[in-house]
Short mmCIF file of C-alpha atoms and ligand atoms in Angstrom, two decimals:
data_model
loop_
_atom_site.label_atom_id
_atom_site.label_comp_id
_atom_site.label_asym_id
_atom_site.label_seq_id
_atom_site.Cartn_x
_atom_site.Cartn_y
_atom_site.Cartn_z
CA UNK A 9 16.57 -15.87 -32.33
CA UNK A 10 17.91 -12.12 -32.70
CA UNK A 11 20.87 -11.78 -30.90
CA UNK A 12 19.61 -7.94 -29.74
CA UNK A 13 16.34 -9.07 -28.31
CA UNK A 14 16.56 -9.61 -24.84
CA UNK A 15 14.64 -12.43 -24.58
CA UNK A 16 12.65 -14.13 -21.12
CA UNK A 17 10.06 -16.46 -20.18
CA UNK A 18 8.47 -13.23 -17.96
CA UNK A 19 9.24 -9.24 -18.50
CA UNK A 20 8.70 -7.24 -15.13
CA UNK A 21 8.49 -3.49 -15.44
CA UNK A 22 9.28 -1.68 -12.26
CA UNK A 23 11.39 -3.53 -9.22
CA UNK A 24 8.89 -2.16 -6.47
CA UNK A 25 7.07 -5.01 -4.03
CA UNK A 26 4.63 -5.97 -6.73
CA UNK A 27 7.67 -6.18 -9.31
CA UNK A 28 9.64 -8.21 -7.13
CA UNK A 29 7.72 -10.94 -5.63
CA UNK A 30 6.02 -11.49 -8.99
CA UNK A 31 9.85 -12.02 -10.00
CA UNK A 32 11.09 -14.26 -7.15
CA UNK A 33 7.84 -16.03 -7.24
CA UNK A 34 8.61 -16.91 -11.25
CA UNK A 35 12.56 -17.46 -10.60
CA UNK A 36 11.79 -19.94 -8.12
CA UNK A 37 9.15 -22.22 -10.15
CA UNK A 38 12.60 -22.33 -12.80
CA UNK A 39 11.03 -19.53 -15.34
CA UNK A 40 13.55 -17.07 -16.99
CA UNK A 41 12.46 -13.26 -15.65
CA UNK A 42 13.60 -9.92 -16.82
CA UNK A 43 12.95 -7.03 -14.34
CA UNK A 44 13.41 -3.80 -16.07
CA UNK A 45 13.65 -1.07 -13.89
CA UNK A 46 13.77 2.53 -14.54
CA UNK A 47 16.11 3.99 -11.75
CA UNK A 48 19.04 2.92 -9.33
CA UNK A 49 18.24 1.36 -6.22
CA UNK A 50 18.00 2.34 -3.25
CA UNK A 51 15.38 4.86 -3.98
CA UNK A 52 12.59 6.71 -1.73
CA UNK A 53 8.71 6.19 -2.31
CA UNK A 54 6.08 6.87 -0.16
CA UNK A 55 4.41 4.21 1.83
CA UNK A 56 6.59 3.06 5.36
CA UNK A 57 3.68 0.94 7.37
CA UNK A 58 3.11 -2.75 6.27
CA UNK A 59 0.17 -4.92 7.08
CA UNK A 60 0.47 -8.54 9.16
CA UNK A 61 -0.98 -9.94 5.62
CA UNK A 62 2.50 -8.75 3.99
CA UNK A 63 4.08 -11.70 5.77
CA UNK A 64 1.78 -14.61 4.59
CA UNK A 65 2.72 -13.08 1.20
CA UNK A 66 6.74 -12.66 1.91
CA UNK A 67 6.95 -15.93 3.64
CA UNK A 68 5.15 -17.78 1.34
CA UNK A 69 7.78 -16.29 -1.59
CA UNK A 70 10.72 -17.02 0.64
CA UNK A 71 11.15 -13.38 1.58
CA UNK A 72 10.58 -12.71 4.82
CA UNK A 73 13.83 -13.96 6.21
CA UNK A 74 15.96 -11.41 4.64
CA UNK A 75 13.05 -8.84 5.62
CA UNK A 76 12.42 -9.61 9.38
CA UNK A 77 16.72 -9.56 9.75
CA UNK A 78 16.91 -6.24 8.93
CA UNK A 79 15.66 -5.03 12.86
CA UNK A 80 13.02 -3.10 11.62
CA UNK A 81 10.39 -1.65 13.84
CA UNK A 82 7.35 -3.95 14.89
CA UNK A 83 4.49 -2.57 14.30
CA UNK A 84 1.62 -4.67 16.29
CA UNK A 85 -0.88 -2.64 15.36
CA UNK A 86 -3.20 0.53 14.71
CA UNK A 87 -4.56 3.39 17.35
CA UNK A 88 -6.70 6.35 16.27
CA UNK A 89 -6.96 9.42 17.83
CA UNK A 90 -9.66 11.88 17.65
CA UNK A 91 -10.40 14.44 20.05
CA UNK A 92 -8.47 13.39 22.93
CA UNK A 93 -10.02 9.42 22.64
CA UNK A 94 -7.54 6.67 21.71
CA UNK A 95 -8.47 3.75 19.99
CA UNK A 96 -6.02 1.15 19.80
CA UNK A 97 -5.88 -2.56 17.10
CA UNK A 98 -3.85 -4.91 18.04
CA UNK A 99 -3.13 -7.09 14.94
CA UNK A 100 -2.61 -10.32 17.26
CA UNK A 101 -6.50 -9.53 18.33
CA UNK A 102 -7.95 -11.00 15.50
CA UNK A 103 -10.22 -13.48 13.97
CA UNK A 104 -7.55 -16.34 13.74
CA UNK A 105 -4.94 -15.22 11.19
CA UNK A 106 -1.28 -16.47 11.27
CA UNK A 107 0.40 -13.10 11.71
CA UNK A 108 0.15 -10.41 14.22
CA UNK A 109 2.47 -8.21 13.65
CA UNK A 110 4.53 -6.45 10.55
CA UNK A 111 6.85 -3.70 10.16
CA UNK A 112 7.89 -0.02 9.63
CA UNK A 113 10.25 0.27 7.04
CA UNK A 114 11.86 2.96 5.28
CA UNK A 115 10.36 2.40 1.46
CA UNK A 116 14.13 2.69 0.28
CA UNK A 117 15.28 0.02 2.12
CA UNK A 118 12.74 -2.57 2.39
CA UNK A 119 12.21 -2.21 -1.61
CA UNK A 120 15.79 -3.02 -2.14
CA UNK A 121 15.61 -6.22 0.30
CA UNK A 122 12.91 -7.30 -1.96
CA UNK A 123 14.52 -6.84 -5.63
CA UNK A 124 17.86 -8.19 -4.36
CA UNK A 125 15.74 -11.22 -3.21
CA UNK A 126 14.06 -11.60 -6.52
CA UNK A 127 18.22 -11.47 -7.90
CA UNK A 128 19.37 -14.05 -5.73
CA UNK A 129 16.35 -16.26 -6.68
CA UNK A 130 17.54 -15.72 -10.07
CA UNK A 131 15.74 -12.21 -11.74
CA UNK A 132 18.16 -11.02 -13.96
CA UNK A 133 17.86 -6.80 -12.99
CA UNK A 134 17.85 -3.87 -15.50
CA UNK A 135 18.44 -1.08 -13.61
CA UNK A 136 18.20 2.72 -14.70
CA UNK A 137 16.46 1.40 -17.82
CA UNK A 138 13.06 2.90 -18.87
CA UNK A 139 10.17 1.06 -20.59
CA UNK A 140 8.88 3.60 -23.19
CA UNK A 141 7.06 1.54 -25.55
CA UNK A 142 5.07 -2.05 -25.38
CA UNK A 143 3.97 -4.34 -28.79
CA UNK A 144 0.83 -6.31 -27.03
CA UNK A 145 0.90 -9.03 -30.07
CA UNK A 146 4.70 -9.22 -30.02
CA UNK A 147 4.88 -9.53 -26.27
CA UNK A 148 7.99 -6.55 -26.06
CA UNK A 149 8.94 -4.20 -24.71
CA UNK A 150 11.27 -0.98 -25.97
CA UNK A 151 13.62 0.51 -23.18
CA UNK A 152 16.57 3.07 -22.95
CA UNK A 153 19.11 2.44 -20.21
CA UNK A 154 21.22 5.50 -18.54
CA UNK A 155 23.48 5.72 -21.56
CA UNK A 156 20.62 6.66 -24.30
CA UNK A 157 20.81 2.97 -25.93
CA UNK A 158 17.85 1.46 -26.98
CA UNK A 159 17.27 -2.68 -25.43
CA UNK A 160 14.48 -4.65 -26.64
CA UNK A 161 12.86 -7.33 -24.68
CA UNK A 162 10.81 -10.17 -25.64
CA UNK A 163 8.92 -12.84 -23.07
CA UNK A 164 6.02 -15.11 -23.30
CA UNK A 165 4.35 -13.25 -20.96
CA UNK A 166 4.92 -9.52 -19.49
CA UNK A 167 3.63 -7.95 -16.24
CA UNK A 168 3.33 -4.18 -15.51
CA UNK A 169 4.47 -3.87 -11.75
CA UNK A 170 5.44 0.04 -12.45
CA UNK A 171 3.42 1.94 -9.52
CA UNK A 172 3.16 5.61 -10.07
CA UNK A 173 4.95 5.33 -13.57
CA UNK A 174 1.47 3.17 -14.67
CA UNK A 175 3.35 2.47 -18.02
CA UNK A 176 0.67 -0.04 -19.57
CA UNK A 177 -1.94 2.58 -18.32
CA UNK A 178 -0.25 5.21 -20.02
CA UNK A 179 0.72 3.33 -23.37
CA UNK A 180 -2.42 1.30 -23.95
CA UNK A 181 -5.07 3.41 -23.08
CA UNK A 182 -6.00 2.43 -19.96
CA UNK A 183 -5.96 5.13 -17.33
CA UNK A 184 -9.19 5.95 -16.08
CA UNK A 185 -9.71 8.16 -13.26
CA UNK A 186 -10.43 7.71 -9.67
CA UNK A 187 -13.16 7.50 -8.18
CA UNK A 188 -12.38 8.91 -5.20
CA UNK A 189 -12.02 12.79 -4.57
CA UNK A 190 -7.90 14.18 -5.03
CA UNK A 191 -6.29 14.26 -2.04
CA UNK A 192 -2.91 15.46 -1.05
CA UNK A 193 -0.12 14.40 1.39
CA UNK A 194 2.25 16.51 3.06
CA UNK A 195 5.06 14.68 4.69
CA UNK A 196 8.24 14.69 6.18
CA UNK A 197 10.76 12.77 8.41
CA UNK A 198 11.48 13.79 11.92
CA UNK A 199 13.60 12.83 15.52
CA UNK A 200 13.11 13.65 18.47
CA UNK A 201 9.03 12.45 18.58
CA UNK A 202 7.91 11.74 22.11
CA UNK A 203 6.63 7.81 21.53
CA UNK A 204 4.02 5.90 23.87
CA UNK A 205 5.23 4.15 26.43
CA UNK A 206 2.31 1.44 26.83
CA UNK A 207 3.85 -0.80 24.62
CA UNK A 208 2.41 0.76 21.38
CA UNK A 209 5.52 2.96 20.29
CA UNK A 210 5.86 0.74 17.40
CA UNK A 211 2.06 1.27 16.57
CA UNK A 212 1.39 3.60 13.46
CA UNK A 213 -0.77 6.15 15.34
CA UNK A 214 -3.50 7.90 13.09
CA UNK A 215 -4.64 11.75 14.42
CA UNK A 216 -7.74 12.99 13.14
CA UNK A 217 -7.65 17.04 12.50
CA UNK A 218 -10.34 19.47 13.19
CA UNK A 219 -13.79 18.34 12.20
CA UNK A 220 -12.56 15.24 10.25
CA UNK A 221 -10.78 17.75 7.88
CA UNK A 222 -7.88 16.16 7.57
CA UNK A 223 -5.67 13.12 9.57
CA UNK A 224 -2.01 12.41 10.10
CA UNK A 225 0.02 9.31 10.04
CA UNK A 226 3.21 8.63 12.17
CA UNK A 227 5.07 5.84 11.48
CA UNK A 228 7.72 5.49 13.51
CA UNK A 229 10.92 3.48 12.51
CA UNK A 230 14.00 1.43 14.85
CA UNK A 231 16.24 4.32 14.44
CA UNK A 232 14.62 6.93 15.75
CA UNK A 233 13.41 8.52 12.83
CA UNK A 234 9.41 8.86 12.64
CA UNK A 235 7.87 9.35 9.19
CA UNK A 236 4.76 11.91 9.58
CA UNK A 237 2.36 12.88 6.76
CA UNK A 238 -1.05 15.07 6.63
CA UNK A 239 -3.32 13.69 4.66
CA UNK A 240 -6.81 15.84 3.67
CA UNK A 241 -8.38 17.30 0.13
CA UNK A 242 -6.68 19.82 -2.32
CA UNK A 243 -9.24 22.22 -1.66
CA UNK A 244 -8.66 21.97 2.57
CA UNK A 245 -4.86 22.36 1.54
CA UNK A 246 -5.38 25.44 -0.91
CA UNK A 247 -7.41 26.92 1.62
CA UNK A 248 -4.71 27.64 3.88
CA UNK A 249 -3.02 29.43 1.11
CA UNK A 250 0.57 28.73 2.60
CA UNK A 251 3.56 26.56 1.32
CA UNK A 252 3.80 22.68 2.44
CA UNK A 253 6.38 23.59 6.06
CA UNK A 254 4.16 26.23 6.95
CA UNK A 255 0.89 23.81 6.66
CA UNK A 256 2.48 21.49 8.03
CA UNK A 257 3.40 22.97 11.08
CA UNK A 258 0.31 25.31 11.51
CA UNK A 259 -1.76 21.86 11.40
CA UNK A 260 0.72 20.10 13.75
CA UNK A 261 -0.17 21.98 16.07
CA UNK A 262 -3.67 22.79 15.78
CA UNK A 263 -4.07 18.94 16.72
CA UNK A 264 -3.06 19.08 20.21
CA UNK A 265 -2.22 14.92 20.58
CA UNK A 266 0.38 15.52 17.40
CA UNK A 267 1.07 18.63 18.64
CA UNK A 268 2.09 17.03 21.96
CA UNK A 269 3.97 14.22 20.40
CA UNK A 270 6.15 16.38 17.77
CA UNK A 271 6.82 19.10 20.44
CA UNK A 272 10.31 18.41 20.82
CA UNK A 273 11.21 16.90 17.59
CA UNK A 274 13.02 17.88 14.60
CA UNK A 275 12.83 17.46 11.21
CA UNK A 276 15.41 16.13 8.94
CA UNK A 277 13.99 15.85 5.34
CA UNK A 278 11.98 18.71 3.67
CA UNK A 279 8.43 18.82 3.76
CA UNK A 280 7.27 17.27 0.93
CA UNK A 281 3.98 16.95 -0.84
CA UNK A 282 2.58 14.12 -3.32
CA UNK A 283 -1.27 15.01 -4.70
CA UNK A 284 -3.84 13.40 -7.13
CA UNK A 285 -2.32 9.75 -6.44
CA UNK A 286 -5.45 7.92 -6.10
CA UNK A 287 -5.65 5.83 -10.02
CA UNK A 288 -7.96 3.41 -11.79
CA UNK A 289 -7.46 1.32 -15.02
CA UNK A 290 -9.78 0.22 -17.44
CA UNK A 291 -8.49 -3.39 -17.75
CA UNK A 292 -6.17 -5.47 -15.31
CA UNK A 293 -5.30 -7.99 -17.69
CA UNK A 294 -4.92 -8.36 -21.83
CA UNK A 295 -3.53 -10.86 -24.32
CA UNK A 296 -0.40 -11.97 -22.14
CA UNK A 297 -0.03 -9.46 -19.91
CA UNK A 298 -1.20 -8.35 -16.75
CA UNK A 299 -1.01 -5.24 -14.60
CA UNK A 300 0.13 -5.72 -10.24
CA UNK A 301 0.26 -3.06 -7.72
CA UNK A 302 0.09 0.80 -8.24
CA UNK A 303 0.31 -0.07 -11.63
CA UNK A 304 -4.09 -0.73 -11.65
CA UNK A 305 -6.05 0.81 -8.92
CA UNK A 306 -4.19 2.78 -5.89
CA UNK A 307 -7.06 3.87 -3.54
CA UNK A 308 -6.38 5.74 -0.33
CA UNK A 309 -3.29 5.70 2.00
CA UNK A 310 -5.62 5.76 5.15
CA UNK A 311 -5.31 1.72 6.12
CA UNK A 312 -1.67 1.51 5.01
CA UNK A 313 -3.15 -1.14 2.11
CA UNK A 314 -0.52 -0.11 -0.73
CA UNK A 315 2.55 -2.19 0.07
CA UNK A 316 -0.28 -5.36 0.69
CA UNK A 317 -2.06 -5.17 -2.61
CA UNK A 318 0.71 -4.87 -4.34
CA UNK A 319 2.56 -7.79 -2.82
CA UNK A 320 -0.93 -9.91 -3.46
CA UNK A 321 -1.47 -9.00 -6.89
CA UNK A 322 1.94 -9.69 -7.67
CA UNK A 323 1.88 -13.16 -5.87
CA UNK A 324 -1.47 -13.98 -7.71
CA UNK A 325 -0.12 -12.95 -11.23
CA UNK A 326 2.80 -14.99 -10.88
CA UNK A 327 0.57 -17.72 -9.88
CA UNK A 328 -1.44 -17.57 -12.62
CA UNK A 329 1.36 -17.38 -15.11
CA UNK A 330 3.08 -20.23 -13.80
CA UNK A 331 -0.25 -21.81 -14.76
CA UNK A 332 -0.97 -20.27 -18.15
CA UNK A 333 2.85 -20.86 -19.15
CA UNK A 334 2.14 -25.09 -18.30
CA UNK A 335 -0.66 -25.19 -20.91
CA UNK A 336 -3.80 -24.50 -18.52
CA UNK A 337 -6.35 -21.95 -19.41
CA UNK A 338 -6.32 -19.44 -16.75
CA UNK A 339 -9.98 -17.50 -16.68
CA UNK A 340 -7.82 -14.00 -15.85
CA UNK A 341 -11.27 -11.91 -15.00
CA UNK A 342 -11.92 -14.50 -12.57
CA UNK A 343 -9.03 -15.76 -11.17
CA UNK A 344 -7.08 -12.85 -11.06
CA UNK A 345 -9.57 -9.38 -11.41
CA UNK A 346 -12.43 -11.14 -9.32
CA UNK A 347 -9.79 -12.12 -6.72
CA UNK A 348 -8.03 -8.63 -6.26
CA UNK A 349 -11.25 -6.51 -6.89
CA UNK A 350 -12.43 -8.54 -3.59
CA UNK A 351 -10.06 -7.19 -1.27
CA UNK A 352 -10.06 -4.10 -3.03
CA UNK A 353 -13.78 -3.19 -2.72
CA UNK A 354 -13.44 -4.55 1.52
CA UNK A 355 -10.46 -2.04 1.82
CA UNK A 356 -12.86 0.69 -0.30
CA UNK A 357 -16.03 0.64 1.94
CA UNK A 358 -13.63 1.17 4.54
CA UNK A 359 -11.88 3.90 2.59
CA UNK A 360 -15.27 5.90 2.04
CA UNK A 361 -16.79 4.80 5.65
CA UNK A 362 -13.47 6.81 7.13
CA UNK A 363 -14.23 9.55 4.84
CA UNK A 364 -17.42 10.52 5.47
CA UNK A 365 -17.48 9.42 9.32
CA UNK A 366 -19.69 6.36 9.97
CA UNK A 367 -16.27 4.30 10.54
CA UNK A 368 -15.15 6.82 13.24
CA UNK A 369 -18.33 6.49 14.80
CA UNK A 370 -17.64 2.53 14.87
CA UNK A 371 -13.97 3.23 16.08
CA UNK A 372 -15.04 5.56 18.86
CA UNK A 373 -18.07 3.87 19.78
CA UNK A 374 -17.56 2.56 23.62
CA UNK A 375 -19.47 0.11 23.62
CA UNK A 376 -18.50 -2.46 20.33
CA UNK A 377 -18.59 -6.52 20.88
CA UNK A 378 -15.25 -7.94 21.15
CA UNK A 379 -15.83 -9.68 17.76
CA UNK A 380 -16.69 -6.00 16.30
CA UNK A 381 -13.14 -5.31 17.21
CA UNK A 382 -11.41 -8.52 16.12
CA UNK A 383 -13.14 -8.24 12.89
CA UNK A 384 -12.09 -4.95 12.51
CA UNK A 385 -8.17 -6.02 13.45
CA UNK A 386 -8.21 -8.76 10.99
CA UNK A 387 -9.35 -6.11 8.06
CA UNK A 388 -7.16 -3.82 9.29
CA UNK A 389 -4.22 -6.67 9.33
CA UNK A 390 -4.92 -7.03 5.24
CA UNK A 391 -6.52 -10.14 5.65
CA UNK A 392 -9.03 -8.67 3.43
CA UNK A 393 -10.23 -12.41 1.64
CA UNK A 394 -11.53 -13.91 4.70
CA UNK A 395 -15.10 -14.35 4.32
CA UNK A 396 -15.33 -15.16 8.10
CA UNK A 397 -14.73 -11.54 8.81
CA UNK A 398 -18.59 -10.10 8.49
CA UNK A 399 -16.77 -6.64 7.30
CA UNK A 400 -15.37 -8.49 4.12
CA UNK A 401 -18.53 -11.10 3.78
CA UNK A 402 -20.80 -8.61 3.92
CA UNK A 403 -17.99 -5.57 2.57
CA UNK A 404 -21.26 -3.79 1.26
CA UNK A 405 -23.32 -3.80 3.91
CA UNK A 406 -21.61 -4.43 7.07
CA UNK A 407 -20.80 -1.03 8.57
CA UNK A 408 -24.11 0.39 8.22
CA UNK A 409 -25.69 -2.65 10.36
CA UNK A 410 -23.20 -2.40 12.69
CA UNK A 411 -23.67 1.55 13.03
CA UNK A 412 -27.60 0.66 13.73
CA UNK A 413 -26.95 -2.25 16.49
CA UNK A 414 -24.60 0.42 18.41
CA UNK A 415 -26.55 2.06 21.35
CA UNK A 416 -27.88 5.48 20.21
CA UNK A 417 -28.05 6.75 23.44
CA UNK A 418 -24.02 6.52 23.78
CA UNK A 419 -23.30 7.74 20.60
CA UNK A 420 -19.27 7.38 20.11
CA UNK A 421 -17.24 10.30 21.43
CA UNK A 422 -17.00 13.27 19.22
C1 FAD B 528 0.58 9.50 0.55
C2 FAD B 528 0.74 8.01 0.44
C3 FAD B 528 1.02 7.25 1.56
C4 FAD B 528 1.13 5.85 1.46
N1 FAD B 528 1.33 5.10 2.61
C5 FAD B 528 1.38 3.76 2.51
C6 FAD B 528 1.62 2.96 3.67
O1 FAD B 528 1.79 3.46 4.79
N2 FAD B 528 1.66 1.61 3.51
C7 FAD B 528 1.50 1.02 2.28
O2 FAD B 528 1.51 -0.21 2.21
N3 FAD B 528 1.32 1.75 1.18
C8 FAD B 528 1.26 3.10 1.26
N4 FAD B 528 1.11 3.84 0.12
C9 FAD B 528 1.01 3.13 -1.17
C10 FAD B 528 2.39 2.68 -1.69
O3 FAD B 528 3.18 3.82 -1.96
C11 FAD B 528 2.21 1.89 -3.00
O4 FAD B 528 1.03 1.15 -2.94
C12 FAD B 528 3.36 0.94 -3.30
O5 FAD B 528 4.56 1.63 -3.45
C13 FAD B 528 3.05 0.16 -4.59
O6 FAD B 528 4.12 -0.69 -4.93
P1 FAD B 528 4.39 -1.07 -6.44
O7 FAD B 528 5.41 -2.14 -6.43
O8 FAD B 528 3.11 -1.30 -7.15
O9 FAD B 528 4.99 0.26 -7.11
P2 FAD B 528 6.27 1.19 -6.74
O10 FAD B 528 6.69 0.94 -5.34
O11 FAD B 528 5.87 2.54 -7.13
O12 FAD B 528 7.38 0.63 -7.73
C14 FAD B 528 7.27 0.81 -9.12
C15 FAD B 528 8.67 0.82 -9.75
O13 FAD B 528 8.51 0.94 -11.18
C16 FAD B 528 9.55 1.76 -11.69
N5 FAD B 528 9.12 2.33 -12.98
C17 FAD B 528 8.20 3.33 -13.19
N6 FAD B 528 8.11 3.61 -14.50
C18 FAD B 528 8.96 2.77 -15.15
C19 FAD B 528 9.32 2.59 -16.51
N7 FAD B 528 8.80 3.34 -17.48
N8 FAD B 528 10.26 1.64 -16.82
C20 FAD B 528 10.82 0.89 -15.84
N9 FAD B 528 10.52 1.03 -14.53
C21 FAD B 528 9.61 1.95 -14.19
C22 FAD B 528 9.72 2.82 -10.62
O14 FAD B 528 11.01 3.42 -10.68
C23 FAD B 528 9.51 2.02 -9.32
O15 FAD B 528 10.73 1.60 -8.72
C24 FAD B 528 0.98 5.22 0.20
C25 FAD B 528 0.74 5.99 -0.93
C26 FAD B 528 0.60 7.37 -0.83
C27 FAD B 528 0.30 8.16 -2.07
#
């Protein structure tokens, strides 16, 4: 053994949720796991609203404890707003899942909850240490920590949980692009927001701008502080021909609900911007080593899915390793692409159906069943595997038949 390899039964790259539940998952079935992680935590990414699935997921790894002490915000569930007409999800209204609630968590926070988990469970953490070169046959990976030196690890088996850095993407040849059109976000954090007093001021609240031209989530956290971020196409954004406060704010307030809401509020944190962030890959898996999270396909922040896929795919992978690493064959297009591409594709009919309209015209629609709604609250809770739900049974063809069983003659509000 070379004394300057850094050798593991599992290499993680990136200590985001995908990163770290892979890693407390592996620590806790007794494997050795290096998490190599490029900067120093705490630090801020987008993506504050989990899903009620994200608890199955943390529970399950032993996490949620240190999560659900931290006070966070409860977030019970999902209203949409478009001209004037609220339509509210409650999580607990669903088709029988466990959990009916999550949280609203600052990114920055909640991330670090999770990696110190995955060190207490027995991860041993590289921090400010950046992968910048990966030998498939060899199973390592090259890295060069905050001084400039160079560390080599070695594992049996490595996982790419790096999000936006997409290092296996970038360094095998795997990006491919989106299918979905660019988009950008331009967000910022505020106080002061006036917050719904029916019970649903821990709801993320979802304001649909203009003639579906853009929409804007607010996410409000325990402290006070309410994250808020317009979401629409690079094209709608260039059109305005003005920097990211001054869309911002001309936006704001050319949605009256928002505008209402953020009258008295102030901002604390610039206004940001993030575009292009939707991502595919070519392959989720090759000879031992797999790709979670951000890392593979990111989609669309509409449904807050993020934070849940990643947690999944890194609870899966580990899974599977654990398997692979006891001597079983482990079929990884089945068991771990055709798994995660089924919740992905539920969450991406949904994606395009909010896009081009038909799903607002299910949202708004007065007259839905009751299980139309449930259903709906279950897929929007992340519970995106349960083939009760028609929407994820029948991903491909279920909002179109329910758009045609909906009374014509009381067409949802526009
Ligand atoms: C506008 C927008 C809004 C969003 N809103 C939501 C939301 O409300 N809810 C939600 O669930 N999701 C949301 N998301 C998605 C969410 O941001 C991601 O899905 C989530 O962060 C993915 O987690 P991850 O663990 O895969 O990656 P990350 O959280 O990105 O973690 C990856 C880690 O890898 C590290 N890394 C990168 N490169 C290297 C390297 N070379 N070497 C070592 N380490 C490296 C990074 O420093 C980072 O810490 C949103 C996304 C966007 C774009």
């Amino acid at each position: 053994m070379d004394k300057n390899i850094l050798e593991s039964d599992v290499l993680i790259i990136g200590g985001g949720p995908a990163g770290s539940i892979a890693a407390a998952s592996l620590a806790q079935k007794g494997y050795s796991v290096n998490i190599i992680e490029k900067v120093a935590f705490p630090r801020f990414v987008i993506g504050e609203s989990l899903l009620p699935r994200c608890s199955d997921l943390l529970f399950k790894n032993g996490m949620l404890e240190a999560v659900a002490a931290q006070g966070y915000m409860v977030k019970h569930g999902a209203a949409f707003e478009r001209n004037g007409v609220f339509e509210k999800y409650d999580f607990s209204e669903n088709i029988g899942q466990e959990y009916g609630s999550t949280y609203q968590v600052k990114r920055e926070e909640f991330d670090h909850i999770l990696l110190k988990e995955a060190v207490r469970y027995g991860a041993k953490l590289y921090e400010e240490t950046e992968v910048t070169s990966y030998d498939v046959d060899s199973v390592t990976a090259t890295a060069k920590d905050k001084d400039g030196n160079e560390l080599v690890f070695r594992a049996k088996f490595a996982i790419d949980a790096s999000g936006y850095g997409r290092v296996f993407p970038k360094l095998l040849g795997l990006d491919e692009p989106s299918e979905l059109r660019t988009r950008d976000a331009i967000f910022t954090r505020l106080t002061g927001d006036t917050r719904p007093t029916d019970g649903t001021d821990g709801y993320i609240y979802i304001y649909i701008h203009g003639n579906n031209d853009a929409w804007i989530w607010t996410i409000p956290f325990s402290d006070g502080v309410t994250s808020v971020g317009i979401v629409c196409t690079d094209e709608y954004f260039n059109s305005y021909n003005m920097d990211n406060e001054q869309f911002w704010n001309t936006i704001i307030e050319a949605t009256p609900e928002a505008s209402k809401r953020f009258k008295n509020s102030k901002k604390i944190a610039p206004v940001g911007k993030i575009d292009g962030y939707s991502a595919n890959v070519s392959a989720m898996h090759g000879k031992n080593f797999c790709m979670v999270g951000n890392a593979t396909e990111f989609l669309d922040p509409v449904f807050s899915s993020g934070v849940t896929l990643a947690l999944e795919s890194g609870d899966r992978a580990a899974m599977l390793i654990d398997k692979q690493l006891r001597g079983e064959t482990v079929d990884w297009a089945e068991e771990y692409v055709g798994y995660m591409m089924k919740g992905i594709n539920v969450f991406r009919e949904f994606v395009n159906a909010w896009y081009d309209g038909r799903l607002h015209d299910i949202f708004f629609h007065p007259q839905k069943k009751n299980l139309i709604k449930r259903s709906i609250s279950s897929l929007l809770g992340g519970y995106v595997w349960d083939d009760k739900n028609l929407f994820v049974r029948n991903h491909d063809t279920a909002i179109n038949a329910t758009l045609s069983m909906l009374p014509k003659n009381n067409k949802a509000n526009k």
